[in-house]
Coordinates of C-alpha atoms and ligand atoms in Angstrom, one line a residue:
M1 CA 78.4 -26.6 27.6
L2 CA 82.0 -25.8 27.8
W3 CA 82.4 -26.0 24.5
A4 CA 79.3 -24.8 22.9
T5 CA 79.2 -21.4 25.1
R6 CA 82.7 -20.5 23.9
L7 CA 82.0 -21.6 20.4
A8 CA 79.4 -19.5 20.3
R9 CA 80.4 -16.5 22.0
A10 CA 83.0 -16.5 19.3
G11 CA 80.2 -16.3 16.8
L12 CA 80.3 -19.6 15.6
P13 CA 76.9 -21.7 14.7
V14 CA 76.1 -23.8 17.4
T15 CA 73.1 -25.8 18.3
L16 CA 72.5 -28.0 21.1
I17 CA 71.0 -31.6 20.6
M18 CA 69.0 -32.3 23.6
R19 CA 68.3 -35.8 24.9
N20 CA 64.4 -34.9 24.8
D21 CA 61.4 -32.7 24.8
A22 CA 61.3 -32.3 28.7
R23 CA 65.2 -31.2 28.7
L24 CA 64.3 -29.4 25.8
Q25 CA 61.8 -27.2 27.4
A26 CA 63.7 -27.1 30.6
Y27 CA 66.7 -25.4 28.6
R28 CA 64.5 -23.2 26.9
A29 CA 62.8 -21.9 30.2
A30 CA 66.6 -21.1 31.5
Q31 CA 66.9 -19.3 28.4
G32 CA 70.5 -20.6 27.3
V33 CA 73.4 -21.9 29.3
T34 CA 75.4 -19.4 31.7
L35 CA 79.2 -19.6 31.6
V36 CA 81.0 -18.7 34.8
E37 CA 84.7 -18.0 34.7
G38 CA 85.9 -16.8 38.2
E39 CA 83.8 -13.8 38.9
H40 CA 82.3 -13.5 35.6
S41 CA 79.2 -15.2 34.5
Q42 CA 77.4 -14.7 31.2
L43 CA 74.6 -16.1 30.1
I44 CA 74.6 -17.1 26.2
T45 CA 72.0 -18.4 24.0
L46 CA 72.0 -21.2 22.3
Q47 CA 69.7 -22.6 19.2
A48 CA 68.3 -25.9 20.9
Q49 CA 66.5 -29.2 19.3
T50 CA 65.9 -32.9 19.9
P51 CA 67.3 -35.7 18.0
D52 CA 64.4 -36.1 15.9
T53 CA 64.8 -32.9 14.1
D54 CA 65.0 -33.1 10.2
E55 CA 67.8 -31.0 9.8
P56 CA 71.5 -32.2 8.5
V57 CA 74.5 -32.4 10.8
Q58 CA 77.6 -31.6 9.5
R59 CA 80.2 -31.8 12.4
L60 CA 78.7 -33.3 15.6
L61 CA 80.2 -33.0 18.8
V62 CA 79.8 -35.8 21.3
T63 CA 80.1 -35.1 24.6
C64 CA 77.8 -37.9 26.6
K65 CA 79.5 -40.2 29.2
A66 CA 80.9 -43.5 27.4
Y67 CA 78.1 -45.4 27.9
D68 CA 75.5 -43.1 26.2
A69 CA 77.6 -42.1 23.2
E70 CA 76.8 -44.9 20.6
H71 CA 72.8 -44.7 21.4
A72 CA 73.0 -40.7 21.3
V73 CA 74.7 -40.9 18.1
A74 CA 72.3 -43.9 16.9
Q75 CA 69.7 -41.0 17.2
I76 CA 71.5 -39.0 15.1
A77 CA 72.7 -41.0 12.2
G78 CA 70.2 -40.7 9.9
R79 CA 71.1 -36.8 10.0
L80 CA 74.6 -37.3 9.1
T81 CA 75.9 -35.7 5.7
P82 CA 77.8 -38.0 3.7
D83 CA 81.1 -35.6 4.6
A84 CA 80.2 -35.5 8.2
E85 CA 82.7 -35.1 10.7
V86 CA 81.7 -36.4 14.8
I87 CA 84.0 -35.7 17.2
L88 CA 84.2 -38.3 20.1
L89 CA 85.2 -36.3 23.6
Q90 CA 84.4 -39.8 25.8
N91 CA 86.8 -41.1 28.7
G92 CA 88.5 -44.1 28.4
L93 CA 88.2 -46.7 25.0
G94 CA 86.1 -48.8 23.5
S95 CA 83.0 -46.1 23.0
Q96 CA 84.8 -44.0 20.5
Q97 CA 85.2 -47.6 18.6
A98 CA 81.6 -48.4 18.9
V99 CA 80.6 -45.1 17.2
A100 CA 82.9 -45.6 14.4
N101 CA 81.6 -48.8 13.9
L102 CA 78.1 -47.4 13.8
V103 CA 78.8 -44.3 11.1
P104 CA 81.5 -46.1 9.0
Q105 CA 80.3 -43.1 6.0
A106 CA 81.7 -40.4 8.6
R107 CA 85.0 -38.7 9.6
C108 CA 85.0 -40.1 13.3
I109 CA 87.9 -37.9 15.4
F110 CA 88.8 -38.8 18.8
A111 CA 89.4 -36.5 21.7
S112 CA 91.0 -36.0 25.1
S113 CA 90.9 -33.0 27.2
T114 CA 92.5 -31.7 30.3
E115 CA 90.0 -29.3 30.8
G116 CA 88.1 -29.1 34.3
A117 CA 84.4 -28.1 34.7
F118 CA 81.6 -28.8 36.6
R119 CA 78.0 -28.0 36.4
Q120 CA 76.6 -25.6 39.4
S121 CA 72.8 -26.7 38.1
D122 CA 71.3 -27.5 35.3
W123 CA 72.1 -24.7 32.6
N124 CA 74.8 -23.5 34.7
V125 CA 78.7 -24.3 33.9
V126 CA 81.8 -23.5 35.9
F127 CA 84.7 -23.5 33.9
A128 CA 87.2 -24.9 37.1
G129 CA 90.3 -25.4 34.9
R130 CA 92.1 -24.4 32.2
G131 CA 93.6 -27.4 30.0
Q132 CA 94.3 -29.0 26.7
V133 CA 92.6 -30.5 24.0
W134 CA 94.0 -33.0 21.6
L135 CA 92.2 -34.6 19.0
G136 CA 93.4 -36.8 16.1
D137 CA 92.6 -39.2 13.6
T138 CA 95.2 -40.9 10.8
G139 CA 94.3 -38.1 8.2
E140 CA 95.7 -34.6 8.2
A141 CA 94.3 -31.8 11.0
P142 CA 90.7 -30.2 9.8
Q143 CA 90.8 -26.8 9.1
W144 CA 88.7 -26.0 11.7
L145 CA 91.1 -26.7 14.5
E146 CA 91.8 -22.6 14.0
E147 CA 88.2 -21.9 15.2
L148 CA 88.5 -23.6 18.3
E149 CA 91.9 -21.4 18.9
R150 CA 89.7 -18.5 18.2
S151 CA 86.9 -19.4 20.9
G152 CA 89.6 -19.9 23.4
I153 CA 89.8 -23.8 23.5
S154 CA 93.5 -24.6 23.5
A155 CA 93.2 -27.6 20.9
Q156 CA 96.3 -29.5 19.1
W157 CA 95.9 -32.3 16.6
S158 CA 97.4 -35.3 17.5
P159 CA 98.2 -38.3 14.9
N160 CA 98.7 -40.3 17.6
I161 CA 95.3 -39.9 19.5
L162 CA 95.3 -43.4 20.6
S163 CA 98.8 -43.3 22.5
L164 CA 97.4 -40.2 24.2
L165 CA 94.0 -42.2 25.2
W166 CA 95.5 -45.6 26.3
R167 CA 97.9 -43.5 28.5
K168 CA 94.9 -41.7 30.1
L169 CA 93.2 -45.1 30.6
A170 CA 96.0 -46.5 32.4
L171 CA 96.5 -43.4 34.5
N172 CA 92.7 -43.9 35.3
C173 CA 92.8 -47.3 36.2
A174 CA 95.7 -46.7 38.5
I175 CA 94.1 -44.0 40.3
N176 CA 90.0 -43.9 40.1
P177 CA 89.3 -47.4 41.3
L178 CA 91.9 -46.9 44.2
T179 CA 90.4 -43.6 45.6
V180 CA 86.6 -45.2 45.4
L181 CA 87.7 -48.8 47.4
H182 CA 89.9 -46.4 49.7
D183 CA 87.2 -43.5 50.0
C184 CA 89.6 -41.0 49.5
R185 CA 90.8 -37.6 47.4
N186 CA 93.3 -38.5 44.6
G187 CA 96.2 -37.5 47.3
G188 CA 94.8 -39.7 49.8
L189 CA 96.6 -42.6 47.5
L190 CA 100.0 -41.3 48.6
T191 CA 99.5 -43.5 51.4
H192 CA 99.2 -46.7 49.3
I193 CA 101.7 -45.3 46.5
D194 CA 103.0 -49.3 46.6
Q195 CA 99.6 -50.4 45.3
V196 CA 99.8 -47.8 43.0
N197 CA 103.0 -48.8 41.4
A198 CA 102.3 -52.5 41.0
L199 CA 99.4 -51.5 39.2
C200 CA 101.3 -49.1 36.9
A201 CA 103.9 -52.3 36.6
E202 CA 101.2 -54.3 35.3
L203 CA 99.4 -51.3 33.1
G204 CA 102.8 -51.0 31.5
I205 CA 103.3 -54.6 30.6
L206 CA 99.7 -54.4 28.8
L207 CA 100.3 -51.4 27.1
E208 CA 103.3 -52.9 25.5
R209 CA 101.8 -56.1 24.9
C210 CA 99.0 -53.7 22.9
G211 CA 101.4 -52.2 20.7
Q212 CA 101.3 -48.7 22.9
A213 CA 104.6 -49.1 24.3
E214 CA 105.1 -45.2 24.0
A215 CA 102.0 -45.0 26.4
A216 CA 104.0 -47.1 29.2
I217 CA 107.0 -44.7 29.3
D218 CA 107.1 -43.3 32.9
L219 CA 104.2 -44.2 33.9
P220 CA 104.5 -44.5 37.5
A221 CA 106.0 -41.4 37.5
Q222 CA 103.3 -39.6 36.0
V223 CA 100.8 -41.4 37.7
S224 CA 102.5 -40.2 40.8
R225 CA 102.6 -36.4 39.5
V226 CA 99.1 -36.4 38.6
I227 CA 97.9 -37.5 42.0
Q228 CA 100.2 -34.8 43.9
A229 CA 98.7 -31.7 41.0
T230 CA 95.1 -32.9 42.0
A231 CA 95.4 -34.5 45.5
N232 CA 92.5 -32.1 46.8
N233 CA 90.0 -33.5 43.9
F234 CA 87.9 -36.5 44.9
S235 CA 88.5 -38.7 40.9
S236 CA 85.6 -38.8 38.6
M237 CA 84.9 -42.2 39.9
H238 CA 84.4 -41.5 43.5
Q239 CA 82.4 -38.8 42.6
D240 CA 79.8 -40.9 40.5
V241 CA 79.8 -43.4 43.5
T242 CA 79.2 -40.8 45.9
Q243 CA 76.3 -39.1 43.8
G244 CA 74.9 -42.8 43.1
R245 CA 75.7 -42.7 39.4
R246 CA 76.6 -45.1 36.8
T247 CA 80.6 -45.2 36.6
E248 CA 82.3 -46.0 33.4
I249 CA 84.4 -48.6 34.6
S250 CA 83.7 -50.8 31.1
Y251 CA 85.7 -48.2 29.7
L252 CA 88.2 -48.3 31.8
L253 CA 89.5 -51.1 33.9
G254 CA 86.8 -53.5 32.0
Y255 CA 88.6 -52.3 28.4
A256 CA 92.0 -53.0 30.1
C257 CA 90.8 -56.8 31.4
A258 CA 89.4 -57.0 28.1
A259 CA 92.4 -55.9 25.9
A260 CA 94.5 -58.4 28.5
H261 CA 92.4 -61.5 27.9
N262 CA 92.5 -60.9 24.1
H263 CA 96.0 -60.7 24.3
Q264 CA 96.5 -64.0 26.3
L265 CA 98.1 -61.7 29.0
T266 CA 97.4 -62.6 33.0
V267 CA 96.9 -59.4 35.0
P268 CA 96.0 -60.5 38.3
L269 CA 96.3 -57.3 40.0
L270 CA 93.6 -55.6 37.5
Q271 CA 91.3 -58.2 37.6
A272 CA 91.3 -58.6 41.2
L273 CA 90.7 -54.7 41.4
Q274 CA 88.1 -54.9 38.8
Q275 CA 86.4 -57.5 40.9
R276 CA 86.5 -55.9 44.3
L277 CA 85.5 -52.6 42.3
E278 CA 82.2 -54.6 40.8
H279 CA 81.3 -55.8 44.5
H280 CA 81.5 -52.2 45.8
L281 CA 79.2 -51.0 43.2
K282 CA 76.7 -54.1 43.8
L283 CA 76.4 -53.3 47.5
R284 CA 75.9 -49.8 46.8
G285 CA 73.1 -50.7 44.0
L286 CA 75.1 -49.7 41.3
P287 CA 75.6 -51.0 37.8
C288 CA 78.9 -53.1 37.5
N289 CA 79.2 -51.8 33.6
Ligands
KPL301 O1 91.0 -37.9 35.2 C1 91.1 -38.2 36.4 C2 89.6 -38.5 36.8 O2 89.3 -38.3 37.9 O3 88.8 -39.3 35.9 C3 92.0 -38.0 37.6 C4 93.1 -37.0 36.4 C5 92.4 -39.1 38.0 C6 91.8 -36.7 37.8 O4 90.7 -37.1 38.8

């Protein structure tokens, strides 16, 4: 919603693809999406449809959770034009590759964002923190990058997007599960910093083994900086668990442990963390994947 409202406000054509007909009807009743920026709020009306609409899609922005991405794209796959671009904004790793395998004819662009937003209610999004978006694949930057800038989305092309995604994954593995297990805000981890640093050391070895040595540089220092900068926030995984939602564990810790296994690397701390987290989720009746 944060992207759609800003693109539409800049005069670019945007269509929302809703999960199903019930969501489409709910959206129509709201008459648009409200974007809240500080004191200012604006109702923006966007075209909307369901996946089964018979209309070609040239550029698809996928913004759902990592575990929903493959299914969401599968519903649209038949509508993609031969020169389609699919921009993937999922957390962690694994879902992007699954989508790329599903639509090999499309240009799949991976993205990572530090922008902050939350939904105040359905169809009402609060722009909580300005940030940066990195997009990339192995090719040249597309022309439309300029359209993002024009819409107020600060975007940068990164030919090495995988390195950024690995680094973000490592950071999330070092912070998010511990905030759940210690039931604390990110800043609460300052009292468990030895545990965080030990995880960073293991993650650094894993990154190097996976050919991502650059993503391992100064990892403990960066993790520490992020903990301090977001000390008052609850991590996304902590929020998922408190609100009884499925977490993205398979695309974070699960992905890291599987990568270690594929490289015959033992990661006892990450494995123990994954087991403790799975146990914690099971006790709360939440899925472990
Ligand atoms: O990305 C985050 C998350 O919560 O998923 C951090 C950076 C840890 C901030 O909370």
